[in-house]
Amino acid sequence: MSTTLAFIGLGHMGGPMAANLAKAGHRVLGFDLVPELVAAAAAAGVEPAASAVSAAAEADVVVTMLPAGRHVLSLYGEQGLLAAARPGTLFVDCSTIDVADARAAHEAVVAAGHRGLDAPVSGGVVGAEAATLTFMAGGGAEEFAAAEPLLGAMGRKVVHCGGPGAGQAAKICNNLILAVSMIGVSEAFVLAESLGLDHQALYDVASTASGQCWALTVNCPVPGPVPTSPANRAYRPGFAAPLMAKDLGLAANALRAGGVDAPLALKAAAMYTAFAEGAGAELDFSAIVRTLRPVEADPNGASA
Ligand code: NAD
């Protein structure tokens, strides 16, 4: 069944996601503040809209893919999206935002007589282009059922995680595990170097022992053991360090709001923030390994 969608935010992720919805036969009215992005989406089958409000007024479903919670809340509220939409419109926010902002957005959606779902993604730009994203959804069963086939046109896996905000919660909990495990794996390789233990030997043991994890076996932070990992291409992302820093900032906000004591997550957030603001600004998050050893001891040879 063809649905009319408004798609707001046609950046690195939103552009290819909107294109995949159009490719699946839906009518997609696209808008971004950057005209060049609207033009690029139009070339991929998206109908250019004059504004976010005009797109939302015509749509059955409004998808947003924006940088942060403040963009979503402002667009929904002061910028008039909720007021312009027809009653009962389904608002699906795919941006990665604070759990508290996702819940506030959901309340605003419902108060305006609409339906809402938070549905952040994992899989990066490659997944957005190939329609292989994983969606983590938060909201009611009826909203999830309505959105599932549309999300399925942009991704490979769609998981209903619970009520409003549960999708964002799943996203930041997963990335907390990833950040802490990446730092742990990196520290182990640096310790191995100081003990004269070969990277490959540590990999051969840990990858089949209890140290096994994604950070080691897929995104290995040192070149060699996993040929496809970013470490083998000068740490070109992959998953860029600033995006990891952003997600850890959201996790830190949620930890503080909930009074949860998680010292490793907070330490990882501080490390990734410093790295993303400095040498890691354009590198994969696995390049954090470089901050753990003195520059002159970096066996990869390159300076960040
Ligand atoms: P991006 O900056 O490339 O795209 C965001 C777009 O939103 C921009 O083009 C911007 O012009 C547009 N925008 C901002 N305010 C707007 C408004 N009021 N109206 C219309 N357009 C507006 O960012 P991205 O990399 O596409 O990421 C989008 C979201 O997805 C973020 O929340 C990010 O954390 C999340 N995410 C990104 C990745 C990734 O690998 N890039 C992976 C998973 C999740």
Short mmCIF file of C-alpha atoms and ligand atoms in Angstrom, two decimals:
data_model
loop_
_atom_site.label_atom_id
_atom_site.label_comp_id
_atom_site.label_asym_id
_atom_site.label_seq_id
_atom_site.Cartn_x
_atom_site.Cartn_y
_atom_site.Cartn_z
CA MET A 1 0.00 0.00 0.00
CA SER A 2 1.38 3.40 -0.94
CA THR A 3 1.61 5.98 1.85
CA THR A 4 2.19 9.73 1.58
CA LEU A 5 5.12 10.66 3.81
CA ALA A 6 6.74 13.95 4.77
CA PHE A 7 10.49 13.41 5.28
CA ILE A 8 12.23 16.25 7.13
CA GLY A 9 16.03 16.26 7.33
CA LEU A 10 17.70 14.96 4.17
CA GLY A 11 21.29 14.81 5.45
CA HIS A 12 23.79 11.93 5.45
CA MET A 13 21.18 9.52 6.82
CA GLY A 14 17.86 11.10 5.87
CA GLY A 15 18.72 11.56 2.17
CA PRO A 16 19.24 7.87 1.39
CA MET A 17 16.44 6.81 3.78
CA ALA A 18 13.92 9.05 1.99
CA ALA A 19 15.18 7.72 -1.35
CA ASN A 20 14.56 4.13 -0.22
CA LEU A 21 10.98 4.98 0.80
CA ALA A 22 10.40 6.47 -2.67
CA LYS A 23 12.01 3.42 -4.26
CA ALA A 24 9.54 1.22 -2.33
CA GLY A 25 6.68 3.02 -4.12
CA HIS A 26 5.64 5.57 -1.49
CA ARG A 27 4.97 9.24 -2.18
CA VAL A 28 7.70 11.08 -0.25
CA LEU A 29 7.57 14.87 0.23
CA GLY A 30 11.08 15.86 1.28
CA PHE A 31 12.38 18.99 2.98
CA ASP A 32 15.71 20.19 4.38
CA LEU A 33 17.01 23.65 5.25
CA VAL A 34 19.81 23.04 2.72
CA PRO A 35 18.38 23.39 -0.83
CA GLU A 36 21.17 21.26 -2.38
CA LEU A 37 20.06 18.31 -0.22
CA VAL A 38 16.47 18.71 -1.40
CA ALA A 39 17.70 18.73 -5.01
CA ALA A 40 19.80 15.59 -4.42
CA ALA A 41 16.79 13.80 -2.88
CA ALA A 42 14.62 14.89 -5.82
CA ALA A 43 17.05 13.20 -8.19
CA ALA A 44 16.42 10.00 -6.19
CA GLY A 45 12.63 10.13 -6.53
CA VAL A 46 11.63 12.35 -3.57
CA GLU A 47 9.15 15.19 -4.27
CA PRO A 48 10.66 18.50 -3.14
CA ALA A 49 8.44 20.32 -0.62
CA ALA A 50 8.39 24.11 -0.17
CA SER A 51 8.58 23.77 3.63
CA ALA A 52 8.37 21.22 6.43
CA VAL A 53 4.92 22.53 7.32
CA SER A 54 3.52 22.18 3.80
CA ALA A 55 4.86 18.61 3.58
CA ALA A 56 3.39 17.65 6.96
CA ALA A 57 -0.02 19.11 6.06
CA GLU A 58 -0.34 16.62 3.16
CA ALA A 59 1.16 13.54 4.83
CA ASP A 60 -0.18 10.42 6.53
CA VAL A 61 3.21 9.90 8.20
CA VAL A 62 5.88 12.49 9.12
CA VAL A 63 9.45 11.15 9.44
CA THR A 64 12.16 13.35 10.98
CA MET A 65 15.92 12.69 10.77
CA LEU A 66 17.50 15.69 12.52
CA PRO A 67 20.68 16.43 14.48
CA ALA A 68 19.33 16.70 18.06
CA GLY A 69 16.27 16.85 20.31
CA ARG A 70 15.99 20.61 20.18
CA HIS A 71 15.53 20.47 16.41
CA VAL A 72 12.72 17.91 16.72
CA LEU A 73 10.92 19.75 19.55
CA SER A 74 11.20 23.12 17.81
CA LEU A 75 9.97 21.75 14.48
CA TYR A 76 7.03 19.98 16.16
CA GLY A 77 6.14 23.05 18.28
CA GLU A 78 7.10 26.62 17.39
CA GLN A 79 7.71 25.80 13.74
CA GLY A 80 4.16 24.47 13.49
CA LEU A 81 4.42 20.87 12.26
CA LEU A 82 1.98 19.41 14.78
CA ALA A 83 -0.48 22.25 14.19
CA ALA A 84 -0.32 21.84 10.39
CA ALA A 85 -0.79 18.06 10.24
CA ARG A 86 -4.16 16.35 9.81
CA PRO A 87 -5.54 14.82 13.05
CA GLY A 88 -4.15 11.34 13.71
CA THR A 89 -0.99 11.80 11.61
CA LEU A 90 1.78 9.38 12.63
CA PHE A 91 5.00 11.19 13.67
CA VAL A 92 8.07 8.92 13.49
CA ASP A 93 11.30 10.46 14.77
CA CYS A 94 14.38 8.54 13.59
CA SER A 95 16.93 11.04 14.97
CA THR A 96 19.13 10.05 17.92
CA ILE A 97 18.02 12.34 20.77
CA ASP A 98 17.78 12.46 24.58
CA VAL A 99 15.32 9.98 26.07
CA ALA A 100 13.73 12.90 27.95
CA ASP A 101 13.33 14.88 24.69
CA ALA A 102 11.82 11.81 22.98
CA ARG A 103 9.25 11.52 25.77
CA ALA A 104 8.50 15.27 25.62
CA ALA A 105 8.11 15.02 21.83
CA HIS A 106 5.73 12.09 22.26
CA GLU A 107 3.61 14.02 24.77
CA ALA A 108 3.40 17.00 22.41
CA VAL A 109 2.39 14.73 19.53
CA VAL A 110 -0.40 13.10 21.54
CA ALA A 111 -1.59 16.44 23.01
CA ALA A 112 -1.98 17.75 19.43
CA GLY A 113 -4.21 14.77 18.52
CA HIS A 114 -1.60 12.74 16.64
CA ARG A 115 0.29 9.44 17.07
CA GLY A 116 4.02 9.12 17.76
CA LEU A 117 6.93 6.67 17.64
CA ASP A 118 10.63 7.15 18.37
CA ALA A 119 12.64 4.97 15.99
CA PRO A 120 16.39 5.73 16.08
CA VAL A 121 18.69 3.67 13.91
CA SER A 122 21.96 1.84 13.92
CA GLY A 123 23.92 0.98 10.79
CA GLY A 124 25.34 4.33 9.65
CA VAL A 125 25.34 5.88 6.20
CA VAL A 126 26.21 2.54 4.57
CA GLY A 127 23.12 0.98 6.16
CA ALA A 128 20.97 3.97 5.20
CA GLU A 129 22.04 3.65 1.56
CA ALA A 130 21.65 -0.14 1.39
CA ALA A 131 18.36 -0.16 3.40
CA THR A 132 19.96 -2.46 5.98
CA LEU A 133 19.46 -0.25 9.07
CA THR A 134 18.31 -1.61 12.42
CA PHE A 135 15.40 0.39 13.89
CA MET A 136 14.75 0.51 17.65
CA ALA A 137 11.18 1.67 18.19
CA GLY A 138 9.42 3.14 21.22
CA GLY A 139 5.67 3.75 21.38
CA GLY A 140 2.33 1.94 21.37
CA ALA A 141 1.64 -1.36 19.61
CA GLU A 142 -0.75 0.24 17.13
CA GLU A 143 1.77 2.98 16.20
CA PHE A 144 4.50 0.36 15.82
CA ALA A 145 2.31 -1.82 13.59
CA ALA A 146 1.54 1.19 11.37
CA ALA A 147 5.20 2.22 11.05
CA GLU A 148 6.79 -1.24 10.75
CA PRO A 149 6.35 -1.75 6.98
CA LEU A 150 7.67 1.77 6.29
CA LEU A 151 10.70 1.23 8.52
CA GLY A 152 11.15 -2.13 6.79
CA ALA A 153 11.60 -0.28 3.48
CA MET A 154 14.61 1.53 5.01
CA GLY A 155 16.10 -1.26 7.11
CA ARG A 156 16.59 -4.96 7.68
CA LYS A 157 15.53 -5.26 11.32
CA VAL A 158 12.82 -3.42 13.25
CA VAL A 159 12.56 -4.05 17.00
CA HIS A 160 9.70 -2.82 19.21
CA CYS A 161 11.53 -1.96 22.44
CA GLY A 162 8.62 -0.69 24.56
CA GLY A 163 6.72 2.53 25.23
CA PRO A 164 7.65 6.14 24.31
CA GLY A 165 11.42 6.74 24.57
CA ALA A 166 12.29 3.01 24.67
CA GLY A 167 13.86 3.15 21.20
CA GLN A 168 16.22 5.95 22.27
CA ALA A 169 16.93 4.09 25.51
CA ALA A 170 17.95 0.95 23.59
CA LYS A 171 20.17 2.98 21.27
CA ILE A 172 22.16 4.70 24.04
CA CYS A 173 22.45 1.52 26.15
CA ASN A 174 23.85 -0.37 23.13
CA ASN A 175 26.34 2.38 22.34
CA LEU A 176 27.42 2.57 26.00
CA ILE A 177 28.37 -1.14 25.77
CA LEU A 178 30.18 -0.48 22.48
CA ALA A 179 32.19 2.51 23.78
CA VAL A 180 33.32 0.82 26.98
CA SER A 181 34.19 -2.42 25.17
CA MET A 182 36.14 -0.53 22.48
CA ILE A 183 38.22 1.23 25.15
CA GLY A 184 38.74 -2.10 26.97
CA VAL A 185 39.88 -3.85 23.79
CA SER A 186 42.19 -0.92 22.97
CA GLU A 187 43.73 -0.96 26.45
CA ALA A 188 44.36 -4.70 26.10
CA PHE A 189 46.22 -4.21 22.79
CA VAL A 190 48.32 -1.40 24.29
CA LEU A 191 49.15 -3.57 27.32
CA ALA A 192 50.05 -6.41 24.94
CA GLU A 193 52.44 -4.07 23.09
CA SER A 194 54.19 -3.15 26.33
CA LEU A 195 54.49 -6.86 27.24
CA GLY A 196 55.88 -7.81 23.83
CA LEU A 197 52.75 -9.79 22.94
CA ASP A 198 51.90 -9.80 19.23
CA HIS A 199 48.57 -8.20 18.13
CA GLN A 200 47.65 -11.29 16.12
CA ALA A 201 48.39 -13.62 19.04
CA LEU A 202 46.17 -11.61 21.38
CA TYR A 203 43.47 -11.53 18.70
CA ASP A 204 43.66 -15.29 18.07
CA VAL A 205 43.16 -15.97 21.77
CA ALA A 206 40.65 -13.26 22.74
CA SER A 207 38.46 -13.64 19.63
CA THR A 208 37.67 -17.23 20.62
CA ALA A 209 37.84 -16.72 24.39
CA SER A 210 35.82 -14.72 26.90
CA GLY A 211 37.18 -11.37 25.64
CA GLN A 212 35.25 -11.83 22.39
CA CYS A 213 33.08 -8.84 21.39
CA TRP A 214 32.12 -6.75 18.32
CA ALA A 215 34.78 -4.11 19.10
CA LEU A 216 37.41 -6.85 18.77
CA THR A 217 36.16 -9.15 16.02
CA VAL A 218 34.48 -6.65 13.64
CA ASN A 219 35.94 -3.21 14.40
CA CYS A 220 39.36 -4.28 15.71
CA PRO A 221 41.22 -1.09 16.75
CA VAL A 222 44.66 -2.21 15.51
CA PRO A 223 45.51 -2.97 11.87
CA GLY A 224 46.03 -6.57 10.82
CA PRO A 225 43.78 -9.10 12.54
CA VAL A 226 40.49 -7.95 10.92
CA PRO A 227 41.29 -6.70 7.38
CA THR A 228 37.95 -4.84 6.98
CA SER A 229 38.24 -2.85 10.22
CA PRO A 230 38.81 0.95 9.94
CA ALA A 231 42.28 0.59 11.52
CA ASN A 232 43.44 -0.80 8.14
CA ARG A 233 42.41 2.35 6.25
CA ALA A 234 43.94 5.01 8.51
CA TYR A 235 40.82 4.92 10.72
CA ARG A 236 38.49 6.37 8.09
CA PRO A 237 34.95 5.89 9.51
CA GLY A 238 33.03 3.61 9.97
CA PHE A 239 31.37 5.13 12.97
CA ALA A 240 32.92 8.56 13.49
CA ALA A 241 34.22 9.49 16.95
CA PRO A 242 32.02 12.65 17.17
CA LEU A 243 28.88 10.51 16.71
CA MET A 244 30.04 8.19 19.51
CA ALA A 245 30.74 11.25 21.68
CA LYS A 246 27.24 12.54 20.98
CA ASP A 247 25.57 9.23 21.88
CA LEU A 248 27.64 8.92 25.08
CA GLY A 249 26.58 12.47 25.99
CA LEU A 250 22.96 11.32 25.70
CA ALA A 251 23.77 8.26 27.84
CA ALA A 252 25.44 10.51 30.44
CA ASN A 253 22.34 12.75 30.53
CA ALA A 254 20.13 9.71 31.11
CA LEU A 255 22.46 8.34 33.82
CA ARG A 256 22.37 11.65 35.69
CA ALA A 257 18.61 12.03 35.27
CA GLY A 258 18.05 8.52 36.64
CA GLY A 259 20.65 8.78 39.43
CA VAL A 260 22.46 5.74 37.99
CA ASP A 261 26.10 5.27 39.00
CA ALA A 262 28.04 4.12 35.92
CA PRO A 263 31.65 5.29 36.28
CA LEU A 264 32.99 3.54 33.17
CA ALA A 265 30.30 5.06 30.94
CA LEU A 266 31.02 8.56 32.27
CA LYS A 267 34.77 8.06 31.83
CA ALA A 268 34.17 6.80 28.26
CA ALA A 269 31.98 9.85 27.57
CA ALA A 270 34.74 12.20 28.77
CA MET A 271 37.39 10.37 26.72
CA TYR A 272 35.32 10.39 23.53
CA THR A 273 34.32 14.05 23.95
CA ALA A 274 37.98 15.09 24.24
CA PHE A 275 38.98 12.84 21.31
CA ALA A 276 36.13 14.05 19.06
CA GLU A 277 37.01 17.69 19.75
CA GLY A 278 40.67 17.06 18.89
CA ALA A 279 42.57 14.48 16.87
CA GLY A 280 39.57 12.21 16.41
CA ALA A 281 37.25 14.75 14.78
CA GLU A 282 37.25 12.88 11.46
CA LEU A 283 38.33 9.42 12.56
CA ASP A 284 36.55 6.18 13.36
CA PHE A 285 35.84 5.77 17.09
CA SER A 286 38.27 2.81 17.22
CA ALA A 287 41.14 5.33 16.77
CA ILE A 288 40.71 6.03 20.51
CA VAL A 289 43.50 3.42 20.83
CA ARG A 290 45.94 6.15 19.77
CA THR A 291 45.17 8.21 22.85
CA LEU A 292 46.19 5.31 25.08
CA ARG A 293 49.83 5.14 24.06
CA PRO A 294 52.50 7.80 23.62
CA VAL A 295 52.69 9.10 20.02
CA GLU A 296 56.26 7.86 19.57
CA ALA A 297 55.12 4.34 20.52
CA ASP A 298 52.26 4.26 17.97
CA PRO A 299 53.11 1.21 15.79
CA ASN A 300 50.63 2.35 13.14
CA GLY A 301 53.09 5.06 12.24
CA ALA A 302 50.53 7.71 11.33
CA SER A 303 49.77 10.71 13.49
CA ALA A 304 46.10 11.45 14.09
P1 NAD B 1 23.13 15.47 9.11
O1 NAD B 1 23.63 16.67 9.84
O2 NAD B 1 23.85 15.00 7.90
O3 NAD B 1 21.58 15.68 8.71
C1 NAD B 1 20.65 16.41 9.49
C2 NAD B 1 19.89 17.30 8.53
O4 NAD B 1 18.82 17.97 9.23
C3 NAD B 1 20.75 18.42 7.92
O5 NAD B 1 20.78 18.26 6.52
C4 NAD B 1 20.05 19.71 8.35
O6 NAD B 1 20.08 20.72 7.36
C5 NAD B 1 18.64 19.21 8.58
N1 NAD B 1 17.85 20.09 9.44
C6 NAD B 1 18.14 20.60 10.66
N2 NAD B 1 17.13 21.34 11.14
C7 NAD B 1 16.14 21.29 10.20
C8 NAD B 1 14.85 21.85 10.08
N3 NAD B 1 14.33 22.64 11.04
N4 NAD B 1 14.12 21.60 8.97
C9 NAD B 1 14.62 20.81 7.98
N5 NAD B 1 15.85 20.24 8.03
C10 NAD B 1 16.60 20.49 9.12
O7 NAD B 1 23.07 14.30 10.21
P2 NAD B 1 22.98 12.72 9.93
O8 NAD B 1 24.35 12.14 9.93
O9 NAD B 1 22.05 12.47 8.79
O10 NAD B 1 22.28 12.25 11.29
C11 NAD B 1 20.90 12.49 11.56
C12 NAD B 1 20.54 11.82 12.87
O11 NAD B 1 20.81 10.42 12.79
C13 NAD B 1 21.33 12.34 14.08
O12 NAD B 1 20.47 12.42 15.18
C14 NAD B 1 22.41 11.28 14.26
O13 NAD B 1 22.87 11.20 15.61
C15 NAD B 1 21.67 10.03 13.85
N6 NAD B 1 22.52 8.94 13.36
C16 NAD B 1 23.53 9.20 12.48
C17 NAD B 1 24.34 8.15 12.03
C18 NAD B 1 25.45 8.40 11.03
O14 NAD B 1 26.26 7.48 10.82
N7 NAD B 1 25.54 9.57 10.42
C19 NAD B 1 24.09 6.84 12.47
C20 NAD B 1 23.03 6.60 13.34
C21 NAD B 1 22.25 7.66 13.78
#
